[in-house]
Amino acid sequence: MAGVHLLHGGTSNASWLTSLAFSSTQGAKSVLAFGRSDGSLSLLSLYDSLLPRFEVQQPCPIACVTWRPSITMRPSRNPLASGIMVKTEDLIVGDEQGNVYYYAVEWPDAWEVTRDGWSGSMALIARISIHTQQICGLSFSTDGSSFATGGNDNLCCLFRTNEVTRPSRDQLGTAEEVFLATAGMRRIHSVTGQNRVKEITSGAEKHRWIHGAAVKAIAFCPWRDGLIATGGGSNDKCIHFFHTSSGACLATISVAAQVTSLIWSTTRREIAATFGYAQPEHPYRIAVFSWPDCKQVAAIPWEGEHRALFAIPYPGGPNESHSSREGGRAMTRTAQEGCLVVASSDESVKFHEVWTSSMKATSGGEGLLGGSDILEGLEGIDKEGAVIR
Protein backbone atom coordinates (compact mmCIF):
# COMPACT_ATOMS: atom_id res chain seq x y z
CA MET A 1 0.00 0.00 0.00
CA ALA A 2 1.40 3.41 -0.97
CA GLY A 3 2.61 5.47 1.96
CA VAL A 4 2.82 2.49 4.35
CA HIS A 5 6.23 1.33 5.58
CA LEU A 6 7.10 -1.69 7.73
CA LEU A 7 9.08 -0.52 10.75
CA HIS A 8 9.46 -3.82 12.58
CA GLY A 9 8.75 -7.35 11.43
CA GLY A 10 7.53 -8.57 14.81
CA THR A 11 8.67 -11.66 16.68
CA SER A 12 8.71 -15.36 15.95
CA ASN A 13 6.68 -16.23 19.05
CA ALA A 14 2.92 -15.96 19.41
CA SER A 15 2.93 -12.55 21.12
CA TRP A 16 1.12 -9.57 19.64
CA LEU A 17 1.54 -5.82 19.66
CA THR A 18 -0.49 -4.15 22.42
CA SER A 19 0.58 -0.49 22.41
CA LEU A 20 2.86 2.05 20.80
CA ALA A 21 3.75 5.73 21.12
CA PHE A 22 6.24 8.26 19.72
CA SER A 23 8.50 10.39 21.89
CA SER A 24 8.00 14.14 22.30
CA THR A 25 8.04 16.60 19.43
CA GLN A 26 10.25 18.84 21.55
CA GLY A 27 12.89 16.12 21.88
CA ALA A 28 13.00 15.65 18.08
CA LYS A 29 14.27 12.06 18.39
CA SER A 30 11.28 10.24 16.81
CA VAL A 31 11.66 7.32 19.21
CA LEU A 32 8.91 4.74 18.86
CA ALA A 33 8.17 2.65 21.95
CA PHE A 34 6.09 -0.47 21.43
CA GLY A 35 5.02 -3.15 23.86
CA ARG A 36 3.87 -6.72 23.35
CA SER A 37 1.71 -9.29 25.08
CA ASP A 38 4.79 -11.24 26.21
CA GLY A 39 6.06 -8.24 28.20
CA SER A 40 8.75 -7.19 25.73
CA LEU A 41 9.30 -3.45 25.33
CA SER A 42 11.24 -2.15 22.32
CA LEU A 43 12.49 1.32 21.41
CA LEU A 44 13.62 2.37 17.94
CA SER A 45 14.12 5.69 16.19
CA LEU A 46 13.08 6.61 12.68
CA TYR A 47 16.49 8.28 12.40
CA ASP A 48 18.35 5.01 13.07
CA SER A 49 18.57 1.79 11.07
CA LEU A 50 15.05 0.88 12.26
CA LEU A 51 16.47 -1.85 14.48
CA PRO A 52 15.44 -1.49 18.13
CA ARG A 53 18.12 0.20 20.18
CA PHE A 54 16.52 -1.11 23.37
CA GLU A 55 14.65 -4.36 23.95
CA VAL A 56 13.65 -4.74 27.59
CA GLN A 57 11.66 -7.54 29.18
CA GLN A 58 8.93 -6.39 31.56
CA PRO A 59 7.62 -8.71 34.32
CA CYS A 60 4.06 -8.76 32.90
CA PRO A 61 2.32 -8.26 29.54
CA ILE A 62 2.37 -4.61 28.50
CA ALA A 63 -0.98 -2.87 28.20
CA CYS A 64 -0.13 0.73 27.23
CA VAL A 65 2.75 3.19 26.86
CA THR A 66 3.06 6.96 26.56
CA TRP A 67 5.80 9.59 26.53
CA ARG A 68 6.03 12.86 28.39
CA PRO A 69 5.42 15.67 25.87
CA SER A 70 8.41 17.69 27.11
CA ILE A 71 12.08 16.84 27.60
CA THR A 72 13.83 16.70 30.98
CA MET A 73 17.41 17.81 31.63
CA ARG A 74 19.37 15.16 33.56
CA PRO A 75 23.05 14.26 34.13
CA SER A 76 24.30 12.03 31.32
CA ARG A 77 25.07 8.37 32.01
CA ASN A 78 27.58 8.33 29.15
CA PRO A 79 30.92 7.36 30.78
CA LEU A 80 32.69 9.80 28.45
CA ALA A 81 30.43 12.69 29.47
CA SER A 82 29.42 11.70 32.98
CA GLY A 83 27.48 14.38 34.84
CA ILE A 84 26.99 16.70 31.87
CA MET A 85 23.37 17.83 31.65
CA VAL A 86 21.63 16.41 28.59
CA LYS A 87 18.10 16.20 27.23
CA THR A 88 16.23 13.04 28.18
CA GLU A 89 12.77 11.66 27.44
CA ASP A 90 10.35 10.24 30.01
CA LEU A 91 8.41 7.06 29.22
CA ILE A 92 5.66 5.46 31.29
CA VAL A 93 4.56 1.87 30.79
CA GLY A 94 1.43 0.20 32.16
CA ASP A 95 0.99 -3.56 32.42
CA GLU A 96 -1.83 -6.07 32.79
CA GLN A 97 -1.28 -6.44 36.53
CA GLY A 98 -1.92 -2.74 37.20
CA ASN A 99 1.71 -1.64 37.60
CA VAL A 100 3.04 1.57 36.06
CA TYR A 101 6.77 1.95 35.36
CA TYR A 102 8.43 5.34 34.88
CA TYR A 103 11.59 5.36 32.75
CA ALA A 104 14.13 8.08 31.95
CA VAL A 105 15.55 7.55 28.46
CA GLU A 106 18.81 9.08 27.23
CA TRP A 107 18.96 8.78 23.44
CA PRO A 108 22.13 10.17 21.79
CA ASP A 109 22.04 10.93 18.09
CA ALA A 110 23.57 8.46 15.63
CA TRP A 111 26.71 10.57 15.16
CA GLU A 112 27.21 10.66 18.93
CA VAL A 113 26.87 6.88 19.05
CA THR A 114 29.59 6.58 16.41
CA ARG A 115 31.83 9.04 18.23
CA ASP A 116 31.50 7.59 21.74
CA GLY A 117 30.64 3.96 21.11
CA TRP A 118 27.72 4.36 23.52
CA SER A 119 24.08 4.16 22.47
CA GLY A 120 22.23 5.51 25.48
CA SER A 121 20.47 4.39 28.63
CA MET A 122 17.02 3.56 29.90
CA ALA A 123 16.67 3.92 33.68
CA LEU A 124 13.70 2.78 35.75
CA ILE A 125 13.20 5.54 38.31
CA ALA A 126 9.73 4.82 39.74
CA ARG A 127 7.22 2.01 40.03
CA ILE A 128 3.57 2.84 40.79
CA SER A 129 1.57 0.05 42.42
CA ILE A 130 -1.87 1.54 43.07
CA HIS A 131 -4.17 -0.06 40.51
CA THR A 132 -5.31 -3.62 41.15
CA GLN A 133 -6.14 -4.54 37.56
CA GLN A 134 -4.88 -3.87 34.03
CA ILE A 135 -3.77 -0.35 33.11
CA CYS A 136 -6.09 0.80 30.30
CA GLY A 137 -5.07 4.44 29.80
CA LEU A 138 -2.11 6.76 30.35
CA SER A 139 -1.97 10.48 29.58
CA PHE A 140 0.30 13.45 30.30
CA SER A 141 -0.80 17.06 30.58
CA THR A 142 0.31 19.30 27.72
CA ASP A 143 3.24 20.73 29.69
CA GLY A 144 4.18 17.38 31.22
CA SER A 145 3.69 18.59 34.79
CA SER A 146 1.01 15.98 35.53
CA PHE A 147 -0.08 12.59 34.29
CA ALA A 148 -3.06 10.34 34.85
CA THR A 149 -3.51 6.59 34.88
CA GLY A 150 -6.72 4.68 34.19
CA GLY A 151 -7.37 1.06 35.08
CA ASN A 152 -9.74 -1.84 34.69
CA ASP A 153 -10.40 -1.42 38.42
CA ASN A 154 -12.60 1.60 37.53
CA LEU A 155 -10.03 3.99 38.97
CA CYS A 156 -8.33 7.06 37.49
CA CYS A 157 -5.38 8.51 39.41
CA LEU A 158 -3.68 11.89 38.99
CA PHE A 159 0.02 12.40 39.73
CA ARG A 160 2.38 15.37 39.81
CA THR A 161 5.34 14.42 37.63
CA ASN A 162 8.00 16.11 39.75
CA GLU A 163 6.85 14.23 42.83
CA VAL A 164 7.15 10.91 41.01
CA THR A 165 10.55 11.64 39.44
CA ARG A 166 12.18 13.24 42.48
CA PRO A 167 15.19 11.02 43.35
CA SER A 168 14.71 8.70 46.29
CA ARG A 169 17.47 7.23 48.42
CA ASP A 170 15.10 5.40 50.72
CA GLN A 171 16.85 2.22 51.75
CA LEU A 172 13.50 0.43 51.64
CA GLY A 173 13.33 0.90 47.87
CA THR A 174 14.78 -1.47 45.31
CA ALA A 175 18.07 -0.73 43.59
CA GLU A 176 17.74 1.44 40.49
CA GLU A 177 17.98 -0.63 37.32
CA VAL A 178 19.64 0.97 34.32
CA PHE A 179 19.67 -0.56 30.85
CA LEU A 180 22.72 0.46 28.83
CA ALA A 181 23.13 0.04 25.08
CA THR A 182 26.60 -0.35 23.59
CA ALA A 183 27.82 0.53 20.11
CA GLY A 184 26.11 -2.59 18.78
CA MET A 185 22.79 -0.86 19.47
CA ARG A 186 21.00 -4.03 20.55
CA ARG A 187 23.51 -5.43 23.07
CA ILE A 188 21.90 -4.34 26.30
CA HIS A 189 22.99 -5.02 29.83
CA SER A 190 21.58 -4.04 33.20
CA VAL A 191 23.54 -2.32 35.96
CA THR A 192 22.69 -1.09 39.43
CA GLY A 193 22.33 2.68 39.63
CA GLN A 194 23.21 5.01 42.51
CA ASN A 195 19.61 5.85 43.34
CA ARG A 196 16.66 3.76 44.43
CA VAL A 197 13.56 3.05 42.40
CA LYS A 198 10.71 4.92 44.05
CA GLU A 199 7.97 2.56 45.15
CA ILE A 200 4.75 4.57 44.89
CA THR A 201 1.72 3.03 46.58
CA SER A 202 -1.85 4.00 47.39
CA GLY A 203 -2.13 7.42 48.99
CA ALA A 204 0.70 8.99 46.98
CA GLU A 205 -1.59 10.07 44.13
CA LYS A 206 -2.83 13.68 44.13
CA HIS A 207 -6.39 12.65 43.30
CA ARG A 208 -8.28 9.46 42.60
CA TRP A 209 -11.56 9.38 40.74
CA ILE A 210 -13.79 6.31 40.89
CA HIS A 211 -15.81 5.50 37.77
CA GLY A 212 -18.51 2.97 37.02
CA ALA A 213 -16.29 0.94 34.68
CA ALA A 214 -12.76 0.71 33.28
CA VAL A 215 -11.06 4.01 32.40
CA LYS A 216 -9.31 4.01 29.03
CA ALA A 217 -9.97 7.50 27.66
CA ILE A 218 -8.07 10.31 29.41
CA ALA A 219 -7.35 13.78 27.98
CA PHE A 220 -5.93 16.93 29.56
CA CYS A 221 -7.29 20.14 28.06
CA PRO A 222 -4.52 21.81 26.00
CA TRP A 223 -5.87 25.36 26.37
CA ARG A 224 -7.17 25.36 29.94
CA ASP A 225 -4.92 24.42 32.83
CA GLY A 226 -6.66 22.40 35.50
CA LEU A 227 -9.18 20.65 33.25
CA ILE A 228 -9.11 16.92 32.50
CA ALA A 229 -11.66 14.67 30.81
CA THR A 230 -12.05 10.92 31.36
CA GLY A 231 -14.29 8.30 29.80
CA GLY A 232 -15.78 5.18 31.35
CA GLY A 233 -16.49 1.76 29.88
CA SER A 234 -19.62 -0.35 29.48
CA ASN A 235 -21.07 0.12 32.96
CA ASP A 236 -20.25 3.83 33.08
CA LYS A 237 -20.93 5.18 29.58
CA CYS A 238 -20.10 8.78 30.52
CA ILE A 239 -17.57 11.51 29.87
CA HIS A 240 -16.44 13.08 33.14
CA PHE A 241 -14.73 16.45 33.58
CA PHE A 242 -12.57 17.10 36.66
CA HIS A 243 -10.67 20.01 38.17
CA THR A 244 -7.08 18.84 38.66
CA SER A 245 -6.29 21.21 41.52
CA SER A 246 -9.30 20.53 43.75
CA GLY A 247 -10.31 17.15 42.35
CA ALA A 248 -13.91 18.34 41.96
CA CYS A 249 -16.15 16.83 39.30
CA LEU A 250 -17.17 19.72 37.05
CA ALA A 251 -19.58 18.02 34.64
CA THR A 252 -20.70 14.66 33.29
CA ILE A 253 -22.09 13.78 29.86
CA SER A 254 -24.00 10.53 29.40
CA VAL A 255 -23.21 9.06 25.97
CA ALA A 256 -24.85 5.59 26.18
CA ALA A 257 -21.65 3.86 25.02
CA GLN A 258 -18.15 2.87 26.03
CA VAL A 259 -15.85 5.88 25.74
CA THR A 260 -12.70 4.63 24.01
CA SER A 261 -10.83 7.90 23.44
CA LEU A 262 -11.09 11.64 24.04
CA ILE A 263 -9.43 14.39 22.01
CA TRP A 264 -9.64 18.11 22.73
CA SER A 265 -9.77 20.56 19.86
CA THR A 266 -6.82 22.94 19.80
CA THR A 267 -8.74 25.78 18.14
CA ARG A 268 -12.25 25.46 19.58
CA ARG A 269 -13.69 24.93 23.02
CA GLU A 270 -14.78 21.43 22.09
CA ILE A 271 -13.89 17.80 22.72
CA ALA A 272 -14.30 14.76 20.45
CA ALA A 273 -15.11 11.30 21.78
CA THR A 274 -15.07 7.87 20.16
CA PHE A 275 -17.34 5.04 21.23
CA GLY A 276 -17.25 1.27 21.50
CA TYR A 277 -20.24 -0.84 22.48
CA ALA A 278 -23.42 1.24 22.76
CA GLN A 279 -26.29 0.54 25.15
CA PRO A 280 -28.99 1.17 24.16
CA GLU A 281 -27.76 0.55 20.63
CA HIS A 282 -27.06 3.60 18.46
CA PRO A 283 -24.97 4.02 15.29
CA TYR A 284 -22.76 6.90 16.42
CA ARG A 285 -19.06 6.16 16.94
CA ILE A 286 -17.73 9.72 17.03
CA ALA A 287 -19.30 12.77 18.65
CA VAL A 288 -18.17 16.30 19.43
CA PHE A 289 -19.27 18.24 22.51
CA SER A 290 -18.83 21.90 23.40
CA TRP A 291 -17.24 23.11 26.61
CA PRO A 292 -18.27 24.29 29.11
CA ASP A 293 -21.98 23.88 28.20
CA CYS A 294 -21.50 20.17 27.28
CA LYS A 295 -23.83 20.28 24.28
CA GLN A 296 -23.45 17.88 21.39
CA VAL A 297 -22.45 19.78 18.26
CA ALA A 298 -21.73 16.87 15.90
CA ALA A 299 -22.21 13.11 15.68
CA ILE A 300 -20.84 10.70 13.07
CA PRO A 301 -22.63 7.38 12.46
CA TRP A 302 -20.88 4.26 11.21
CA GLU A 303 -22.47 1.56 9.11
CA GLY A 304 -22.73 -1.91 10.60
CA GLU A 305 -21.81 -2.89 14.13
CA HIS A 306 -18.15 -1.91 14.10
CA ARG A 307 -16.69 -0.12 17.11
CA ALA A 308 -14.19 2.71 17.38
CA LEU A 309 -11.38 1.17 19.44
CA PHE A 310 -9.10 4.18 19.80
CA ALA A 311 -8.28 7.48 18.12
CA ILE A 312 -5.44 9.98 17.95
CA PRO A 313 -5.24 13.47 16.44
CA TYR A 314 -3.28 13.79 13.21
CA PRO A 315 -1.89 17.34 13.00
CA GLY A 316 -0.60 17.03 9.43
CA GLY A 317 -2.29 17.96 6.20
CA PRO A 318 -2.28 20.92 3.83
CA ASN A 319 -1.12 24.28 5.11
CA GLU A 320 -4.16 25.97 3.67
CA SER A 321 -7.82 25.06 3.87
CA HIS A 322 -9.44 23.30 0.96
CA SER A 323 -13.04 22.80 0.00
CA SER A 324 -14.87 19.63 -0.89
CA ARG A 325 -18.45 18.60 -1.48
CA GLU A 326 -20.44 16.43 0.86
CA GLY A 327 -24.21 16.21 0.65
CA GLY A 328 -24.27 19.16 -1.73
CA ARG A 329 -22.75 21.58 0.81
CA ALA A 330 -19.30 23.09 0.77
CA MET A 331 -17.06 21.85 3.57
CA THR A 332 -13.91 23.66 4.67
CA ARG A 333 -11.11 22.00 6.58
CA THR A 334 -9.96 23.66 9.77
CA ALA A 335 -6.36 23.53 8.62
CA GLN A 336 -4.86 23.89 12.09
CA GLU A 337 -6.80 20.90 13.42
CA GLY A 338 -5.86 18.14 11.02
CA CYS A 339 -8.10 15.11 11.52
CA LEU A 340 -8.78 12.14 13.76
CA VAL A 341 -7.24 8.75 13.00
CA VAL A 342 -9.52 6.03 14.35
CA ALA A 343 -8.77 2.33 14.78
CA SER A 344 -11.88 0.27 14.07
CA SER A 345 -12.97 -3.22 15.12
CA ASP A 346 -13.21 -4.16 11.42
CA GLU A 347 -9.38 -4.09 11.30
CA SER A 348 -9.30 -0.80 9.42
CA VAL A 349 -7.96 2.66 10.21
CA LYS A 350 -10.33 5.50 9.39
CA PHE A 351 -9.55 9.20 8.92
CA HIS A 352 -12.28 11.59 10.03
CA GLU A 353 -12.31 15.36 9.60
CA VAL A 354 -14.56 16.40 12.46
CA TRP A 355 -13.83 20.10 12.89
CA THR A 356 -15.15 21.81 9.77
CA SER A 357 -16.85 25.15 9.23
CA SER A 358 -20.24 23.57 8.53
CA MET A 359 -20.68 21.69 11.81
CA LYS A 360 -24.32 21.82 12.77
CA ALA A 361 -25.34 22.18 16.41
CA THR A 362 -27.73 19.56 17.76
CA SER A 363 -29.25 18.84 21.12
CA GLY A 364 -27.03 17.49 23.87
CA GLY A 365 -26.51 17.19 27.60
CA GLU A 366 -26.54 20.10 29.99
CA GLY A 367 -23.92 21.21 32.47
CA LEU A 368 -21.67 24.18 33.13
CA LEU A 369 -18.66 23.42 35.32
CA GLY A 370 -20.91 21.45 37.64
CA GLY A 371 -22.88 24.64 38.24
CA SER A 372 -19.99 26.18 40.16
CA ASP A 373 -19.41 29.89 39.59
CA ILE A 374 -16.46 29.69 42.00
CA LEU A 375 -14.66 27.21 39.77
CA GLU A 376 -15.51 29.25 36.69
CA GLY A 377 -13.84 32.27 38.24
CA LEU A 378 -10.92 30.21 39.47
CA GLU A 379 -10.12 28.81 36.06
CA GLY A 380 -10.98 31.99 34.15
CA ILE A 381 -13.24 30.23 31.66
CA ASP A 382 -15.60 32.57 29.88
CA LYS A 383 -18.95 31.33 28.63
CA GLU A 384 -19.04 33.15 25.31
CA GLY A 385 -17.26 32.35 22.09
CA ALA A 386 -16.51 28.92 20.66
CA VAL A 387 -13.23 29.67 18.90
CA ILE A 388 -9.94 29.99 20.76
CA ARG A 389 -8.01 33.04 19.69
XYZ file of C-alpha atoms in Angstrom:
389
model
C 0.000 0.000 0.000
C 1.402 3.413 -0.974
C 2.610 5.472 1.964
C 2.817 2.493 4.346
C 6.227 1.326 5.582
C 7.099 -1.688 7.729
C 9.078 -0.517 10.754
C 9.457 -3.818 12.579
C 8.753 -7.348 11.433
C 7.531 -8.569 14.808
C 8.669 -11.663 16.677
C 8.712 -15.361 15.952
C 6.679 -16.230 19.046
C 2.917 -15.959 19.414
C 2.928 -12.546 21.123
C 1.118 -9.566 19.645
C 1.545 -5.816 19.663
C -0.487 -4.152 22.417
C 0.577 -0.491 22.408
C 2.865 2.054 20.799
C 3.749 5.735 21.117
C 6.239 8.258 19.719
C 8.499 10.388 21.895
C 8.003 14.138 22.302
C 8.040 16.598 19.432
C 10.251 18.838 21.551
C 12.887 16.123 21.880
C 13.000 15.649 18.079
C 14.269 12.057 18.394
C 11.281 10.240 16.808
C 11.664 7.320 19.207
C 8.909 4.738 18.864
C 8.166 2.645 21.952
C 6.089 -0.474 21.429
C 5.021 -3.153 23.864
C 3.869 -6.716 23.348
C 1.710 -9.292 25.078
C 4.789 -11.236 26.213
C 6.058 -8.236 28.200
C 8.755 -7.195 25.727
C 9.299 -3.453 25.328
C 11.244 -2.149 22.323
C 12.486 1.318 21.412
C 13.625 2.369 17.942
C 14.125 5.691 16.193
C 13.081 6.609 12.677
C 16.492 8.275 12.400
C 18.352 5.007 13.072
C 18.566 1.794 11.069
C 15.045 0.881 12.259
C 16.474 -1.849 14.478
C 15.438 -1.487 18.128
C 18.124 0.203 20.182
C 16.523 -1.113 23.367
C 14.652 -4.362 23.948
C 13.654 -4.742 27.590
C 11.657 -7.537 29.178
C 8.934 -6.386 31.565
C 7.619 -8.714 34.317
C 4.056 -8.764 32.903
C 2.321 -8.262 29.541
C 2.374 -4.607 28.501
C -0.980 -2.871 28.199
C -0.132 0.727 27.235
C 2.747 3.186 26.862
C 3.058 6.959 26.555
C 5.802 9.595 26.530
C 6.034 12.862 28.391
C 5.422 15.672 25.866
C 8.411 17.688 27.108
C 12.080 16.842 27.603
C 13.834 16.701 30.983
C 17.414 17.813 31.633
C 19.370 15.157 33.555
C 23.050 14.261 34.131
C 24.304 12.034 31.315
C 25.072 8.372 32.012
C 27.582 8.326 29.152
C 30.919 7.361 30.782
C 32.691 9.802 28.455
C 30.426 12.692 29.474
C 29.420 11.704 32.977
C 27.481 14.384 34.841
C 26.993 16.697 31.867
C 23.365 17.834 31.649
C 21.629 16.410 28.587
C 18.098 16.203 27.226
C 16.228 13.038 28.180
C 12.774 11.661 27.443
C 10.352 10.237 30.014
C 8.406 7.057 29.216
C 5.655 5.461 31.293
C 4.561 1.870 30.792
C 1.425 0.198 32.162
C 0.987 -3.558 32.421
C -1.833 -6.067 32.789
C -1.281 -6.438 36.534
C -1.919 -2.742 37.196
C 1.708 -1.639 37.597
C 3.037 1.574 36.060
C 6.769 1.953 35.357
C 8.427 5.336 34.885
C 11.592 5.356 32.753
C 14.126 8.080 31.950
C 15.548 7.546 28.456
C 18.806 9.082 27.231
C 18.962 8.776 23.444
C 22.128 10.167 21.792
C 22.044 10.932 18.085
C 23.573 8.459 15.631
C 26.706 10.575 15.157
C 27.214 10.664 18.929
C 26.873 6.878 19.054
C 29.589 6.582 16.407
C 31.831 9.042 18.233
C 31.502 7.595 21.737
C 30.642 3.957 21.105
C 27.721 4.357 23.515
C 24.082 4.164 22.475
C 22.226 5.511 25.482
C 20.467 4.390 28.629
C 17.019 3.556 29.901
C 16.672 3.917 33.680
C 13.704 2.778 35.751
C 13.203 5.535 38.315
C 9.733 4.816 39.743
C 7.217 2.011 40.033
C 3.575 2.843 40.788
C 1.567 0.054 42.418
C -1.867 1.538 43.068
C -4.168 -0.061 40.510
C -5.311 -3.619 41.154
C -6.142 -4.536 37.559
C -4.879 -3.866 34.032
C -3.775 -0.347 33.110
C -6.091 0.802 30.302
C -5.074 4.437 29.801
C -2.113 6.761 30.350
C -1.968 10.478 29.577
C 0.300 13.452 30.302
C -0.803 17.058 30.581
C 0.314 19.299 27.723
C 3.244 20.735 29.687
C 4.178 17.377 31.223
C 3.692 18.595 34.794
C 1.010 15.980 35.535
C -0.080 12.592 34.292
C -3.055 10.343 34.846
C -3.515 6.587 34.877
C -6.722 4.681 34.187
C -7.368 1.064 35.080
C -9.742 -1.836 34.688
C -10.396 -1.421 38.422
C -12.604 1.596 37.533
C -10.033 3.988 38.974
C -8.330 7.057 37.494
C -5.376 8.515 39.414
C -3.683 11.892 38.987
C 0.019 12.404 39.731
C 2.377 15.373 39.805
C 5.336 14.418 37.634
C 8.002 16.113 39.753
C 6.848 14.226 42.832
C 7.152 10.910 41.008
C 10.550 11.636 39.442
C 12.183 13.244 42.477
C 15.194 11.021 43.352
C 14.712 8.702 46.291
C 17.469 7.226 48.424
C 15.101 5.403 50.717
C 16.847 2.222 51.747
C 13.498 0.427 51.637
C 13.325 0.905 47.875
C 14.784 -1.474 45.315
C 18.072 -0.729 43.589
C 17.737 1.439 40.490
C 17.981 -0.626 37.322
C 19.640 0.967 34.316
C 19.670 -0.556 30.845
C 22.718 0.461 28.826
C 23.132 0.037 25.077
C 26.600 -0.352 23.593
C 27.818 0.528 20.109
C 26.111 -2.591 18.781
C 22.793 -0.864 19.471
C 21.004 -4.028 20.555
C 23.506 -5.426 23.069
C 21.903 -4.337 26.298
C 22.992 -5.022 29.828
C 21.585 -4.039 33.197
C 23.544 -2.324 35.957
C 22.687 -1.093 39.432
C 22.334 2.685 39.633
C 23.209 5.007 42.508
C 19.613 5.853 43.344
C 16.665 3.761 44.431
C 13.559 3.048 42.400
C 10.714 4.917 44.049
C 7.973 2.559 45.145
C 4.747 4.566 44.888
C 1.724 3.034 46.579
C -1.855 3.998 47.389
C -2.131 7.424 48.987
C 0.699 8.990 46.981
C -1.586 10.070 44.128
C -2.825 13.682 44.134
C -6.391 12.651 43.301
C -8.285 9.456 42.599
C -11.564 9.382 40.740
C -13.794 6.309 40.891
C -15.806 5.497 37.765
C -18.510 2.968 37.023
C -16.291 0.936 34.677
C -12.758 0.712 33.283
C -11.061 4.015 32.400
C -9.313 4.009 29.030
C -9.970 7.497 27.661
C -8.067 10.313 29.412
C -7.349 13.776 27.981
C -5.934 16.934 29.560
C -7.294 20.143 28.063
C -4.525 21.815 26.003
C -5.871 25.359 26.375
C -7.172 25.363 29.944
C -4.925 24.421 32.835
C -6.657 22.402 35.504
C -9.181 20.651 33.246
C -9.109 16.919 32.503
C -11.664 14.665 30.809
C -12.049 10.925 31.361
C -14.290 8.304 29.801
C -15.775 5.176 31.348
C -16.486 1.761 29.879
C -19.623 -0.348 29.481
C -21.071 0.116 32.963
C -20.254 3.831 33.085
C -20.931 5.183 29.585
C -20.104 8.781 30.522
C -17.571 11.510 29.873
C -16.441 13.082 33.142
C -14.727 16.446 33.583
C -12.567 17.097 36.655
C -10.669 20.008 38.168
C -7.080 18.835 38.662
C -6.288 21.209 41.522
C -9.295 20.531 43.753
C -10.312 17.150 42.354
C -13.911 18.344 41.962
C -16.155 16.830 39.301
C -17.166 19.716 37.048
C -19.583 18.022 34.645
C -20.696 14.658 33.290
C -22.092 13.780 29.859
C -23.999 10.530 29.402
C -23.213 9.063 25.968
C -24.850 5.593 26.177
C -21.650 3.864 25.022
C -18.145 2.867 26.027
C -15.851 5.877 25.738
C -12.704 4.630 24.006
C -10.833 7.903 23.440
C -11.095 11.639 24.041
C -9.426 14.393 22.007
C -9.641 18.106 22.734
C -9.767 20.564 19.864
C -6.821 22.940 19.795
C -8.740 25.785 18.136
C -12.247 25.459 19.578
C -13.691 24.930 23.023
C -14.780 21.425 22.090
C -13.892 17.801 22.722
C -14.302 14.764 20.454
C -15.113 11.297 21.784
C -15.066 7.867 20.159
C -17.344 5.039 21.233
C -17.253 1.267 21.501
C -20.243 -0.842 22.475
C -23.417 1.242 22.755
C -26.285 0.543 25.147
C -28.994 1.168 24.158
C -27.763 0.554 20.633
C -27.064 3.598 18.459
C -24.968 4.020 15.286
C -22.758 6.903 16.423
C -19.065 6.158 16.943
C -17.732 9.716 17.026
C -19.296 12.767 18.655
C -18.170 16.303 19.425
C -19.270 18.244 22.508
C -18.826 21.899 23.403
C -17.235 23.109 26.608
C -18.273 24.288 29.112
C -21.978 23.879 28.201
C -21.497 20.174 27.276
C -23.831 20.276 24.284
C -23.448 17.879 21.385
C -22.450 19.781 18.256
C -21.733 16.875 15.903
C -22.205 13.105 15.685
C -20.841 10.703 13.070
C -22.631 7.381 12.461
C -20.877 4.259 11.207
C -22.472 1.562 9.107
C -22.726 -1.905 10.598
C -21.813 -2.888 14.133
C -18.152 -1.912 14.104
C -16.694 -0.125 17.112
C -14.186 2.706 17.375
C -11.380 1.171 19.439
C -9.100 4.180 19.804
C -8.275 7.480 18.120
C -5.438 9.977 17.945
C -5.244 13.472 16.440
C -3.281 13.790 13.213
C -1.889 17.336 13.002
C -0.600 17.027 9.435
C -2.294 17.959 6.197
C -2.280 20.924 3.827
C -1.123 24.277 5.113
C -4.161 25.969 3.668
C -7.819 25.063 3.867
C -9.438 23.302 0.956
C -13.038 22.801 0.003
C -14.866 19.627 -0.886
C -18.451 18.601 -1.482
C -20.442 16.430 0.861
C -24.214 16.209 0.655
C -24.274 19.156 -1.726
C -22.748 21.578 0.807
C -19.302 23.089 0.774
C -17.060 21.851 3.573
C -13.911 23.664 4.666
C -11.115 22.002 6.584
C -9.962 23.656 9.767
C -6.356 23.534 8.623
C -4.863 23.893 12.087
C -6.801 20.895 13.421
C -5.865 18.143 11.025
C -8.102 15.113 11.515
C -8.782 12.140 13.764
C -7.236 8.755 12.998
C -9.519 6.029 14.347
C -8.766 2.325 14.782
C -11.884 0.272 14.074
C -12.973 -3.220 15.116
C -13.213 -4.157 11.420
C -9.376 -4.085 11.302
C -9.304 -0.796 9.417
C -7.958 2.665 10.206
C -10.335 5.502 9.386
C -9.553 9.204 8.920
C -12.280 11.593 10.032
C -12.313 15.361 9.598
C -14.562 16.399 12.463
C -13.831 20.098 12.892
C -15.152 21.808 9.774
C -16.846 25.148 9.234
C -20.237 23.572 8.531
C -20.676 21.692 11.813
C -24.322 21.824 12.770
C -25.342 22.184 16.406
C -27.730 19.565 17.759
C -29.251 18.838 21.123
C -27.034 17.489 23.870
C -26.507 17.192 27.599
C -26.536 20.105 29.993
C -23.918 21.213 32.466
C -21.668 24.177 33.130
C -18.660 23.420 35.324
C -20.906 21.452 37.636
C -22.876 24.644 38.239
C -19.989 26.185 40.157
C -19.405 29.895 39.586
C -16.464 29.687 41.997
C -14.656 27.211 39.768
C -15.506 29.255 36.690
C -13.839 32.268 38.243
C -10.917 30.206 39.475
C -10.120 28.809 36.056
C -10.984 31.991 34.147
C -13.244 30.227 31.662
C -15.605 32.570 29.878
C -18.954 31.333 28.627
C -19.043 33.150 25.309
C -17.255 32.345 22.094
C -16.515 28.917 20.659
C -13.234 29.673 18.902
C -9.940 29.988 20.762
C -8.008 33.036 19.693
